[in-house]
């Protein structure tokens, strides 16, 4: 495998286990117990990605993401958490995280994500085309669904029935080719401001 993986997680056992897995797959891995330690390190040039816990003592993963942006350090960022929620995932993705994973996750899933994060971009992202193909009502639903609003709240805001929300939501999910809310959030985060 080519590329370096930086791992930031305050859980020693989890960190050790993930380093063992990744090194076994041929990745060069540097692990850090805190965001502050990662930021203090000298990072070599070359393809790399960052795996970070989101809830840590001291600087959180979201604060680390903000600091990386301030320093203009562009690394594919994968957040991992055992205690995530939709608003947190939306915020992380809108700020440019490539993935938001809930612990525990399978070894193969994290390996696939790292492989994709380190792969050069070969084709343009088709998500913008999918968003453009949505009707006005489907686009209104997309914005509200990604913001974590419930169908009842959306119905009230748009002055339509819950059944109509459900119908448009199903069509929107189909057009976006999203199988779940998490997948919809991940794929649209960079496109919705």
Short mmCIF file of N, CA and C in Angstrom, two decimals:
data_model
loop_
_atom_site.label_atom_id
_atom_site.label_comp_id
_atom_site.label_asym_id
_atom_site.label_seq_id
_atom_site.Cartn_x
_atom_site.Cartn_y
_atom_site.Cartn_z
N UNK A 1 0.84 -1.19 0.00
CA UNK A 1 0.00 0.00 0.00
C UNK A 1 0.88 1.24 0.00
N UNK A 2 0.40 2.29 -0.62
CA UNK A 2 1.14 3.53 -0.58
C UNK A 2 0.36 4.54 0.24
N UNK A 3 1.09 5.37 0.93
CA UNK A 3 0.46 6.41 1.73
C UNK A 3 0.67 6.19 3.21
N UNK A 4 0.56 7.26 3.91
CA UNK A 4 0.76 7.26 5.36
C UNK A 4 -0.58 7.51 6.02
N UNK A 5 -0.80 6.86 7.14
CA UNK A 5 -2.03 7.03 7.91
C UNK A 5 -1.66 7.60 9.26
N UNK A 6 -2.25 8.75 9.60
CA UNK A 6 -2.10 9.33 10.92
C UNK A 6 -3.33 8.96 11.71
N UNK A 7 -3.13 8.53 12.94
CA UNK A 7 -4.21 8.10 13.81
C UNK A 7 -4.17 8.90 15.10
N UNK A 8 -5.28 9.56 15.42
CA UNK A 8 -5.38 10.34 16.66
C UNK A 8 -6.56 9.80 17.46
N UNK A 9 -6.25 9.17 18.59
CA UNK A 9 -7.29 8.61 19.45
C UNK A 9 -6.73 8.47 20.86
N UNK A 10 -7.50 8.86 21.85
CA UNK A 10 -7.02 8.82 23.23
C UNK A 10 -7.15 7.43 23.87
N UNK A 11 -7.82 6.49 23.21
CA UNK A 11 -7.99 5.14 23.73
C UNK A 11 -6.78 4.29 23.32
N UNK A 12 -5.91 3.97 24.28
CA UNK A 12 -4.67 3.24 23.99
C UNK A 12 -4.93 1.90 23.32
N UNK A 13 -5.89 1.13 23.82
CA UNK A 13 -6.17 -0.20 23.27
C UNK A 13 -6.68 -0.10 21.82
N UNK A 14 -7.60 0.82 21.59
CA UNK A 14 -8.13 1.00 20.25
C UNK A 14 -7.02 1.43 19.28
N UNK A 15 -6.21 2.38 19.74
CA UNK A 15 -5.11 2.89 18.91
C UNK A 15 -4.14 1.75 18.55
N UNK A 16 -3.75 0.97 19.54
CA UNK A 16 -2.83 -0.14 19.30
C UNK A 16 -3.42 -1.14 18.31
N UNK A 17 -4.68 -1.49 18.50
CA UNK A 17 -5.35 -2.45 17.64
C UNK A 17 -5.43 -1.96 16.19
N UNK A 18 -5.77 -0.69 16.00
CA UNK A 18 -5.88 -0.15 14.64
C UNK A 18 -4.51 -0.03 13.98
N UNK A 19 -3.50 0.36 14.74
CA UNK A 19 -2.13 0.42 14.19
C UNK A 19 -1.71 -0.98 13.73
N UNK A 20 -1.99 -1.99 14.54
CA UNK A 20 -1.64 -3.37 14.20
C UNK A 20 -2.31 -3.78 12.88
N UNK A 21 -3.60 -3.48 12.74
CA UNK A 21 -4.33 -3.80 11.52
C UNK A 21 -3.73 -3.09 10.31
N UNK A 22 -3.52 -1.79 10.42
CA UNK A 22 -3.06 -1.00 9.28
C UNK A 22 -1.63 -1.35 8.87
N UNK A 23 -0.76 -1.54 9.85
CA UNK A 23 0.61 -1.93 9.51
C UNK A 23 0.62 -3.32 8.86
N UNK A 24 -0.26 -4.18 9.29
CA UNK A 24 -0.38 -5.50 8.69
C UNK A 24 -0.81 -5.43 7.23
N UNK A 25 -1.47 -4.34 6.86
CA UNK A 25 -1.89 -4.13 5.47
C UNK A 25 -0.85 -3.35 4.67
N UNK A 26 0.26 -3.01 5.32
CA UNK A 26 1.35 -2.34 4.60
C UNK A 26 1.37 -0.83 4.69
N UNK A 27 0.50 -0.24 5.49
CA UNK A 27 0.49 1.22 5.63
C UNK A 27 1.56 1.67 6.63
N UNK A 28 2.16 2.82 6.36
CA UNK A 28 3.02 3.47 7.35
C UNK A 28 2.07 4.24 8.27
N UNK A 29 2.11 3.93 9.56
CA UNK A 29 1.16 4.51 10.49
C UNK A 29 1.90 5.28 11.58
N UNK A 30 1.41 6.48 11.87
CA UNK A 30 1.89 7.25 13.02
C UNK A 30 0.69 7.51 13.91
N UNK A 31 0.77 7.08 15.16
CA UNK A 31 -0.36 7.19 16.08
C UNK A 31 -0.06 8.21 17.16
N UNK A 32 -1.09 8.93 17.56
CA UNK A 32 -0.98 9.99 18.56
C UNK A 32 -2.12 9.85 19.56
N UNK A 33 -1.82 10.12 20.84
CA UNK A 33 -2.81 10.00 21.90
C UNK A 33 -3.68 11.25 22.02
N UNK A 34 -3.31 12.33 21.33
CA UNK A 34 -4.10 13.56 21.42
C UNK A 34 -3.91 14.39 20.15
N UNK A 35 -4.86 15.28 19.93
CA UNK A 35 -4.78 16.20 18.79
C UNK A 35 -3.57 17.12 18.94
N UNK A 36 -3.29 17.52 20.16
CA UNK A 36 -2.16 18.41 20.41
C UNK A 36 -0.84 17.75 20.02
N UNK A 37 -0.69 16.46 20.33
CA UNK A 37 0.53 15.73 19.96
C UNK A 37 0.64 15.63 18.44
N UNK A 38 -0.46 15.39 17.76
CA UNK A 38 -0.43 15.32 16.30
C UNK A 38 0.00 16.66 15.71
N UNK A 39 -0.56 17.74 16.21
CA UNK A 39 -0.23 19.07 15.67
C UNK A 39 1.22 19.46 15.94
N UNK A 40 1.81 18.91 17.00
CA UNK A 40 3.20 19.23 17.33
C UNK A 40 4.19 18.41 16.51
N UNK A 41 3.71 17.36 15.85
CA UNK A 41 4.60 16.47 15.09
C UNK A 41 5.01 17.09 13.77
N UNK A 42 6.16 16.66 13.29
CA UNK A 42 6.64 17.04 11.97
C UNK A 42 6.15 15.99 10.98
N UNK A 43 5.34 16.42 10.03
CA UNK A 43 4.71 15.48 9.10
C UNK A 43 5.48 15.43 7.79
N UNK A 44 5.88 14.24 7.35
CA UNK A 44 6.58 14.14 6.07
C UNK A 44 5.63 14.40 4.90
N UNK A 45 6.21 14.80 3.78
CA UNK A 45 5.42 15.04 2.58
C UNK A 45 4.98 13.70 2.00
N UNK A 46 3.94 13.74 1.19
CA UNK A 46 3.47 12.55 0.51
C UNK A 46 2.01 12.29 0.82
N UNK A 47 1.44 11.33 0.10
CA UNK A 47 0.02 11.03 0.31
C UNK A 47 -0.22 10.52 1.73
N UNK A 48 -1.26 11.06 2.36
CA UNK A 48 -1.58 10.68 3.73
C UNK A 48 -3.05 10.94 4.00
N UNK A 49 -3.57 10.29 5.03
CA UNK A 49 -4.91 10.59 5.52
C UNK A 49 -4.87 10.56 7.05
N UNK A 50 -5.87 11.15 7.63
CA UNK A 50 -5.95 11.28 9.09
C UNK A 50 -7.21 10.60 9.59
N UNK A 51 -7.04 9.70 10.56
CA UNK A 51 -8.16 9.08 11.27
C UNK A 51 -8.17 9.70 12.65
N UNK A 52 -9.29 10.29 13.04
CA UNK A 52 -9.33 10.95 14.34
C UNK A 52 -10.61 10.63 15.08
N UNK A 53 -10.44 10.38 16.38
CA UNK A 53 -11.60 10.30 17.26
C UNK A 53 -12.20 11.70 17.30
N UNK A 54 -13.47 11.81 17.58
CA UNK A 54 -14.08 13.14 17.61
C UNK A 54 -14.18 13.68 19.03
N UNK A 55 -14.36 12.79 20.00
CA UNK A 55 -14.47 13.22 21.41
C UNK A 55 -13.21 12.77 22.15
N UNK A 56 -12.38 13.76 22.50
CA UNK A 56 -11.14 13.46 23.22
C UNK A 56 -10.93 14.53 24.28
N UNK A 57 -10.21 14.20 25.35
CA UNK A 57 -9.85 15.23 26.33
C UNK A 57 -8.99 16.29 25.65
N UNK A 58 -9.05 17.50 26.11
CA UNK A 58 -8.28 18.57 25.47
C UNK A 58 -8.96 18.98 24.18
N UNK A 59 -8.19 19.03 23.12
CA UNK A 59 -8.71 19.43 21.82
C UNK A 59 -9.55 18.30 21.22
N UNK A 60 -10.79 18.61 20.84
CA UNK A 60 -11.66 17.62 20.22
C UNK A 60 -11.28 17.42 18.75
N UNK A 61 -11.86 16.41 18.15
CA UNK A 61 -11.63 16.18 16.73
C UNK A 61 -12.12 17.33 15.87
N UNK A 62 -13.27 17.92 16.22
CA UNK A 62 -13.78 19.06 15.45
C UNK A 62 -12.86 20.27 15.59
N UNK A 63 -12.29 20.47 16.78
CA UNK A 63 -11.33 21.56 16.96
C UNK A 63 -10.05 21.28 16.17
N UNK A 64 -9.64 20.03 16.12
CA UNK A 64 -8.49 19.65 15.31
C UNK A 64 -8.77 19.96 13.84
N UNK A 65 -9.95 19.63 13.37
CA UNK A 65 -10.33 19.92 11.99
C UNK A 65 -10.23 21.42 11.71
N UNK A 66 -10.72 22.24 12.63
CA UNK A 66 -10.63 23.70 12.47
C UNK A 66 -9.17 24.16 12.42
N UNK A 67 -8.34 23.58 13.27
CA UNK A 67 -6.92 23.96 13.31
C UNK A 67 -6.21 23.55 12.01
N UNK A 68 -6.54 22.39 11.49
CA UNK A 68 -5.96 21.97 10.21
C UNK A 68 -6.33 22.95 9.10
N UNK A 69 -7.57 23.41 9.11
CA UNK A 69 -8.01 24.39 8.10
C UNK A 69 -7.25 25.70 8.26
N UNK A 70 -7.06 26.16 9.50
CA UNK A 70 -6.29 27.39 9.74
C UNK A 70 -4.86 27.27 9.22
N UNK A 71 -4.28 26.08 9.40
CA UNK A 71 -2.90 25.86 8.97
C UNK A 71 -2.80 25.46 7.49
N UNK A 72 -3.96 25.38 6.83
CA UNK A 72 -4.02 25.00 5.42
C UNK A 72 -3.39 23.63 5.16
N UNK A 73 -3.64 22.70 6.09
CA UNK A 73 -3.17 21.32 5.94
C UNK A 73 -4.33 20.50 5.38
N UNK A 74 -4.25 20.15 4.13
CA UNK A 74 -5.33 19.42 3.47
C UNK A 74 -5.03 17.92 3.51
N UNK A 75 -5.69 17.23 4.41
CA UNK A 75 -5.58 15.78 4.53
C UNK A 75 -6.99 15.21 4.50
N UNK A 76 -7.19 14.10 3.78
CA UNK A 76 -8.49 13.44 3.93
C UNK A 76 -8.67 13.08 5.41
N UNK A 77 -9.79 13.48 5.97
CA UNK A 77 -10.04 13.31 7.41
C UNK A 77 -11.22 12.38 7.62
N UNK A 78 -10.97 11.30 8.35
CA UNK A 78 -12.00 10.33 8.69
C UNK A 78 -12.23 10.42 10.19
N UNK A 79 -13.45 10.77 10.58
CA UNK A 79 -13.78 10.82 12.00
C UNK A 79 -14.34 9.48 12.45
N UNK A 80 -13.96 9.09 13.66
CA UNK A 80 -14.44 7.86 14.29
C UNK A 80 -14.98 8.24 15.66
N UNK A 81 -16.13 7.69 16.03
CA UNK A 81 -16.66 7.98 17.34
C UNK A 81 -17.59 6.88 17.82
N UNK A 82 -17.62 6.71 19.11
CA UNK A 82 -18.57 5.79 19.73
C UNK A 82 -19.80 6.55 20.20
N UNK A 83 -19.74 7.88 20.15
CA UNK A 83 -20.82 8.71 20.70
C UNK A 83 -21.15 9.85 19.75
N UNK A 84 -21.51 9.55 18.53
CA UNK A 84 -21.82 10.59 17.55
C UNK A 84 -23.31 10.84 17.46
N UNK A 85 -23.65 11.94 16.81
CA UNK A 85 -25.05 12.25 16.53
C UNK A 85 -25.12 12.94 15.17
N UNK A 86 -26.32 13.10 14.64
CA UNK A 86 -26.49 13.65 13.30
C UNK A 86 -25.94 15.07 13.19
N UNK A 87 -26.25 16.00 14.11
CA UNK A 87 -25.70 17.35 13.96
C UNK A 87 -24.17 17.38 13.95
N UNK A 88 -23.55 16.52 14.77
CA UNK A 88 -22.08 16.46 14.81
C UNK A 88 -21.55 15.94 13.47
N UNK A 89 -22.18 14.92 12.94
CA UNK A 89 -21.75 14.36 11.65
C UNK A 89 -21.91 15.38 10.54
N UNK A 90 -23.03 16.09 10.54
CA UNK A 90 -23.27 17.12 9.52
C UNK A 90 -22.20 18.20 9.60
N UNK A 91 -21.90 18.67 10.80
CA UNK A 91 -20.88 19.70 10.97
C UNK A 91 -19.54 19.23 10.46
N UNK A 92 -19.14 18.03 10.83
CA UNK A 92 -17.85 17.49 10.41
C UNK A 92 -17.77 17.35 8.89
N UNK A 93 -18.83 16.86 8.29
CA UNK A 93 -18.84 16.66 6.84
C UNK A 93 -18.88 17.99 6.09
N UNK A 94 -19.61 18.93 6.58
CA UNK A 94 -19.67 20.24 5.93
C UNK A 94 -18.32 20.95 5.97
N UNK A 95 -17.56 20.65 7.00
CA UNK A 95 -16.23 21.26 7.12
C UNK A 95 -15.18 20.49 6.32
N UNK A 96 -15.60 19.40 5.65
CA UNK A 96 -14.69 18.72 4.75
C UNK A 96 -14.23 17.33 5.13
N UNK A 97 -14.74 16.77 6.23
CA UNK A 97 -14.36 15.40 6.56
C UNK A 97 -14.80 14.46 5.44
N UNK A 98 -14.00 13.45 5.17
CA UNK A 98 -14.38 12.54 4.08
C UNK A 98 -15.33 11.45 4.56
N UNK A 99 -15.26 11.07 5.84
CA UNK A 99 -16.15 10.05 6.40
C UNK A 99 -16.38 10.31 7.88
N UNK A 100 -17.47 9.76 8.39
CA UNK A 100 -17.83 9.83 9.80
C UNK A 100 -18.28 8.44 10.19
N UNK A 101 -17.45 7.71 10.93
CA UNK A 101 -17.72 6.32 11.27
C UNK A 101 -18.11 6.16 12.73
N UNK A 102 -19.06 5.28 12.98
CA UNK A 102 -19.40 4.94 14.35
C UNK A 102 -18.63 3.69 14.75
N UNK A 103 -17.99 3.76 15.92
CA UNK A 103 -17.32 2.59 16.48
C UNK A 103 -18.38 1.69 17.11
N UNK A 104 -18.25 0.40 17.03
CA UNK A 104 -17.20 -0.32 16.33
C UNK A 104 -17.53 -0.42 14.84
N UNK A 105 -16.51 -0.59 14.03
CA UNK A 105 -16.68 -0.78 12.60
C UNK A 105 -15.83 -1.98 12.19
N UNK A 106 -16.13 -2.53 11.03
CA UNK A 106 -15.39 -3.73 10.60
C UNK A 106 -14.02 -3.33 10.06
N UNK A 107 -13.09 -4.27 10.15
CA UNK A 107 -11.75 -4.04 9.62
C UNK A 107 -11.82 -3.70 8.13
N UNK A 108 -12.62 -4.46 7.39
CA UNK A 108 -12.70 -4.23 5.94
C UNK A 108 -13.25 -2.86 5.62
N UNK A 109 -14.22 -2.40 6.41
CA UNK A 109 -14.81 -1.08 6.16
C UNK A 109 -13.76 0.03 6.31
N UNK A 110 -12.98 0.00 7.37
CA UNK A 110 -11.97 1.05 7.55
C UNK A 110 -10.88 0.94 6.50
N UNK A 111 -10.52 -0.27 6.12
CA UNK A 111 -9.50 -0.45 5.07
C UNK A 111 -9.99 0.10 3.73
N UNK A 112 -11.25 -0.13 3.41
CA UNK A 112 -11.82 0.41 2.16
C UNK A 112 -11.82 1.94 2.18
N UNK A 113 -12.17 2.51 3.31
CA UNK A 113 -12.22 3.97 3.44
C UNK A 113 -10.82 4.57 3.29
N UNK A 114 -9.84 3.96 3.92
CA UNK A 114 -8.46 4.46 3.82
C UNK A 114 -7.96 4.34 2.39
N UNK A 115 -8.23 3.21 1.75
CA UNK A 115 -7.83 3.03 0.35
C UNK A 115 -8.42 4.14 -0.52
N UNK A 116 -9.70 4.42 -0.34
CA UNK A 116 -10.36 5.48 -1.12
C UNK A 116 -9.79 6.85 -0.79
N UNK A 117 -9.49 7.10 0.48
CA UNK A 117 -8.96 8.40 0.89
C UNK A 117 -7.58 8.66 0.30
N UNK A 118 -6.81 7.60 0.12
CA UNK A 118 -5.45 7.76 -0.40
C UNK A 118 -5.37 7.65 -1.92
N UNK A 119 -6.45 7.24 -2.55
CA UNK A 119 -6.46 7.09 -4.02
C UNK A 119 -6.58 8.46 -4.68
N UNK A 120 -5.83 8.68 -5.75
CA UNK A 120 -5.99 9.94 -6.46
C UNK A 120 -7.37 10.01 -7.09
N UNK A 121 -7.93 11.20 -7.15
CA UNK A 121 -9.26 11.36 -7.72
C UNK A 121 -9.19 11.20 -9.22
N UNK A 122 -9.91 10.21 -9.74
CA UNK A 122 -9.87 9.93 -11.16
C UNK A 122 -11.06 10.54 -11.91
N UNK A 123 -12.21 10.57 -11.28
CA UNK A 123 -13.40 11.07 -11.95
C UNK A 123 -14.09 12.11 -11.09
N UNK A 124 -14.81 13.03 -11.72
CA UNK A 124 -15.52 14.03 -10.94
C UNK A 124 -16.63 13.39 -10.10
N UNK A 125 -16.95 14.03 -9.01
CA UNK A 125 -17.98 13.55 -8.10
C UNK A 125 -19.36 13.69 -8.76
N UNK A 126 -20.12 12.60 -8.86
CA UNK A 126 -21.43 12.67 -9.52
C UNK A 126 -22.53 13.27 -8.64
N UNK A 127 -22.23 13.58 -7.38
CA UNK A 127 -23.26 14.04 -6.46
C UNK A 127 -23.85 15.38 -6.91
N UNK A 128 -23.03 16.27 -7.43
CA UNK A 128 -23.55 17.58 -7.88
C UNK A 128 -24.62 17.39 -8.95
N UNK A 129 -24.42 16.45 -9.85
CA UNK A 129 -25.42 16.17 -10.88
C UNK A 129 -26.71 15.62 -10.30
N UNK A 130 -26.58 14.78 -9.28
CA UNK A 130 -27.77 14.22 -8.63
C UNK A 130 -28.57 15.32 -7.94
N UNK A 131 -27.86 16.23 -7.27
CA UNK A 131 -28.54 17.33 -6.58
C UNK A 131 -29.25 18.22 -7.61
N UNK A 132 -28.58 18.49 -8.72
CA UNK A 132 -29.17 19.34 -9.76
C UNK A 132 -30.42 18.70 -10.37
N UNK A 133 -30.51 17.39 -10.35
CA UNK A 133 -31.66 16.69 -10.93
C UNK A 133 -32.88 16.67 -10.01
N UNK A 134 -32.72 17.11 -8.77
CA UNK A 134 -33.85 17.12 -7.84
C UNK A 134 -34.83 18.23 -8.19
N UNK A 135 -36.12 17.96 -7.95
CA UNK A 135 -37.12 19.01 -8.09
C UNK A 135 -36.93 20.03 -6.96
N UNK A 136 -37.59 21.16 -7.08
CA UNK A 136 -37.49 22.19 -6.04
C UNK A 136 -37.92 21.63 -4.69
N UNK A 137 -39.03 20.89 -4.65
CA UNK A 137 -39.53 20.33 -3.39
C UNK A 137 -38.54 19.29 -2.84
N UNK A 138 -37.99 18.45 -3.71
CA UNK A 138 -37.01 17.46 -3.25
C UNK A 138 -35.77 18.13 -2.71
N UNK A 139 -35.37 19.22 -3.32
CA UNK A 139 -34.20 19.96 -2.82
C UNK A 139 -34.50 20.57 -1.46
N UNK A 140 -35.71 21.10 -1.28
CA UNK A 140 -36.10 21.64 0.02
C UNK A 140 -36.04 20.54 1.09
N UNK A 141 -36.50 19.34 0.73
CA UNK A 141 -36.44 18.23 1.66
C UNK A 141 -35.00 17.82 1.95
N UNK A 142 -34.18 17.77 0.91
CA UNK A 142 -32.78 17.39 1.09
C UNK A 142 -32.12 18.27 2.15
N UNK A 143 -32.27 19.58 2.01
CA UNK A 143 -31.65 20.51 2.97
C UNK A 143 -32.12 20.24 4.39
N UNK A 144 -33.41 19.98 4.54
CA UNK A 144 -33.97 19.79 5.89
C UNK A 144 -33.61 18.41 6.46
N UNK A 145 -33.63 17.38 5.61
CA UNK A 145 -33.28 16.03 6.07
C UNK A 145 -31.83 15.99 6.54
N UNK A 146 -30.94 16.59 5.75
CA UNK A 146 -29.52 16.60 6.10
C UNK A 146 -29.28 17.41 7.37
N UNK A 147 -30.13 18.40 7.62
CA UNK A 147 -30.01 19.18 8.85
C UNK A 147 -30.55 18.42 10.07
N UNK A 148 -31.08 17.23 9.84
CA UNK A 148 -31.53 16.39 10.96
C UNK A 148 -32.97 16.62 11.38
N UNK A 149 -33.76 17.28 10.54
CA UNK A 149 -35.15 17.56 10.91
C UNK A 149 -36.04 16.35 10.69
N UNK A 150 -37.03 16.20 11.55
CA UNK A 150 -37.98 15.10 11.46
C UNK A 150 -39.04 15.40 10.41
N UNK A 151 -39.68 14.35 9.89
CA UNK A 151 -40.71 14.52 8.86
C UNK A 151 -41.81 15.48 9.31
N UNK A 152 -42.24 15.39 10.56
CA UNK A 152 -43.31 16.27 11.07
C UNK A 152 -42.87 17.73 11.02
N UNK A 153 -41.65 18.00 11.42
CA UNK A 153 -41.12 19.36 11.40
C UNK A 153 -41.04 19.88 9.96
N UNK A 154 -40.57 19.02 9.05
CA UNK A 154 -40.47 19.40 7.64
C UNK A 154 -41.86 19.71 7.09
N UNK A 155 -42.83 18.86 7.42
CA UNK A 155 -44.21 19.07 6.95
C UNK A 155 -44.74 20.41 7.43
N UNK A 156 -44.49 20.73 8.69
CA UNK A 156 -44.94 22.02 9.24
C UNK A 156 -44.26 23.19 8.53
N UNK A 157 -42.96 23.09 8.33
CA UNK A 157 -42.21 24.19 7.70
C UNK A 157 -42.64 24.42 6.25
N UNK A 158 -42.93 23.33 5.53
CA UNK A 158 -43.28 23.46 4.11
C UNK A 158 -44.79 23.51 3.89
N UNK A 159 -45.56 23.41 4.97
CA UNK A 159 -47.01 23.46 4.93
C UNK A 159 -47.58 22.38 4.00
N UNK A 160 -47.08 21.15 4.20
CA UNK A 160 -47.57 20.00 3.45
C UNK A 160 -47.81 18.86 4.45
N UNK A 161 -48.48 17.80 3.99
CA UNK A 161 -48.77 16.68 4.89
C UNK A 161 -47.52 15.82 5.11
N UNK A 162 -47.54 15.05 6.17
CA UNK A 162 -46.43 14.14 6.46
C UNK A 162 -46.33 13.10 5.35
N UNK A 163 -47.47 12.63 4.84
CA UNK A 163 -47.45 11.65 3.73
C UNK A 163 -46.76 12.24 2.51
N UNK A 164 -46.99 13.52 2.22
CA UNK A 164 -46.34 14.17 1.08
C UNK A 164 -44.84 14.27 1.33
N UNK A 165 -44.45 14.57 2.55
CA UNK A 165 -43.02 14.60 2.91
C UNK A 165 -42.41 13.22 2.67
N UNK A 166 -43.08 12.19 3.13
CA UNK A 166 -42.57 10.82 2.96
C UNK A 166 -42.41 10.46 1.49
N UNK A 167 -43.38 10.85 0.66
CA UNK A 167 -43.31 10.57 -0.77
C UNK A 167 -42.12 11.28 -1.42
N UNK A 168 -42.00 12.59 -1.17
CA UNK A 168 -40.89 13.36 -1.75
C UNK A 168 -39.54 12.89 -1.19
N UNK A 169 -39.53 12.52 0.08
CA UNK A 169 -38.29 12.04 0.69
C UNK A 169 -37.83 10.74 0.02
N UNK A 170 -38.75 9.83 -0.22
CA UNK A 170 -38.41 8.57 -0.88
C UNK A 170 -37.88 8.82 -2.29
N UNK A 171 -38.52 9.72 -3.02
CA UNK A 171 -38.04 10.05 -4.37
C UNK A 171 -36.67 10.70 -4.32
N UNK A 172 -36.47 11.61 -3.37
CA UNK A 172 -35.18 12.30 -3.23
C UNK A 172 -34.08 11.30 -2.90
N UNK A 173 -34.34 10.38 -1.97
CA UNK A 173 -33.34 9.37 -1.60
C UNK A 173 -33.00 8.49 -2.81
N UNK A 174 -34.02 8.15 -3.59
CA UNK A 174 -33.81 7.34 -4.78
C UNK A 174 -32.95 8.09 -5.80
N UNK A 175 -33.28 9.34 -6.07
CA UNK A 175 -32.51 10.13 -7.04
C UNK A 175 -31.07 10.35 -6.56
N UNK A 176 -30.89 10.48 -5.25
CA UNK A 176 -29.55 10.70 -4.71
C UNK A 176 -28.76 9.39 -4.60
N UNK A 177 -29.46 8.27 -4.81
CA UNK A 177 -28.85 6.94 -4.71
C UNK A 177 -28.26 6.70 -3.31
N UNK A 178 -29.01 7.16 -2.31
CA UNK A 178 -28.59 7.01 -0.91
C UNK A 178 -29.44 5.94 -0.25
N UNK A 179 -28.79 4.99 0.40
CA UNK A 179 -29.49 3.91 1.07
C UNK A 179 -29.83 4.23 2.52
N UNK A 180 -29.19 5.26 3.07
CA UNK A 180 -29.43 5.61 4.47
C UNK A 180 -29.20 7.10 4.66
N UNK A 181 -29.66 7.61 5.81
CA UNK A 181 -29.45 9.01 6.14
C UNK A 181 -27.95 9.30 6.26
N UNK A 182 -27.21 8.40 6.88
CA UNK A 182 -25.76 8.61 7.04
C UNK A 182 -25.07 8.72 5.68
N UNK A 183 -25.46 7.87 4.74
CA UNK A 183 -24.87 7.92 3.40
C UNK A 183 -25.25 9.22 2.70
N UNK A 184 -26.49 9.67 2.87
CA UNK A 184 -26.93 10.93 2.27
C UNK A 184 -26.12 12.11 2.83
N UNK A 185 -25.91 12.12 4.13
CA UNK A 185 -25.14 13.20 4.77
C UNK A 185 -23.71 13.19 4.24
N UNK A 186 -23.11 12.00 4.19
CA UNK A 186 -21.73 11.90 3.72
C UNK A 186 -21.59 12.39 2.30
N UNK A 187 -22.50 11.97 1.43
CA UNK A 187 -22.33 12.31 0.00
C UNK A 187 -22.65 13.77 -0.30
N UNK A 188 -23.49 14.41 0.50
CA UNK A 188 -23.91 15.78 0.18
C UNK A 188 -23.18 16.85 0.98
N UNK A 189 -22.43 16.47 1.98
CA UNK A 189 -21.86 17.45 2.92
C UNK A 189 -21.05 18.55 2.22
N UNK A 190 -20.27 18.20 1.23
CA UNK A 190 -19.43 19.20 0.57
C UNK A 190 -20.22 20.06 -0.41
N UNK A 191 -21.40 19.62 -0.77
CA UNK A 191 -22.19 20.32 -1.78
C UNK A 191 -23.22 21.25 -1.19
N UNK A 192 -23.57 21.05 0.08
CA UNK A 192 -24.58 21.87 0.72
C UNK A 192 -23.93 22.84 1.68
N UNK A 193 -24.15 24.11 1.48
CA UNK A 193 -23.53 25.10 2.37
C UNK A 193 -24.58 25.84 3.16
#
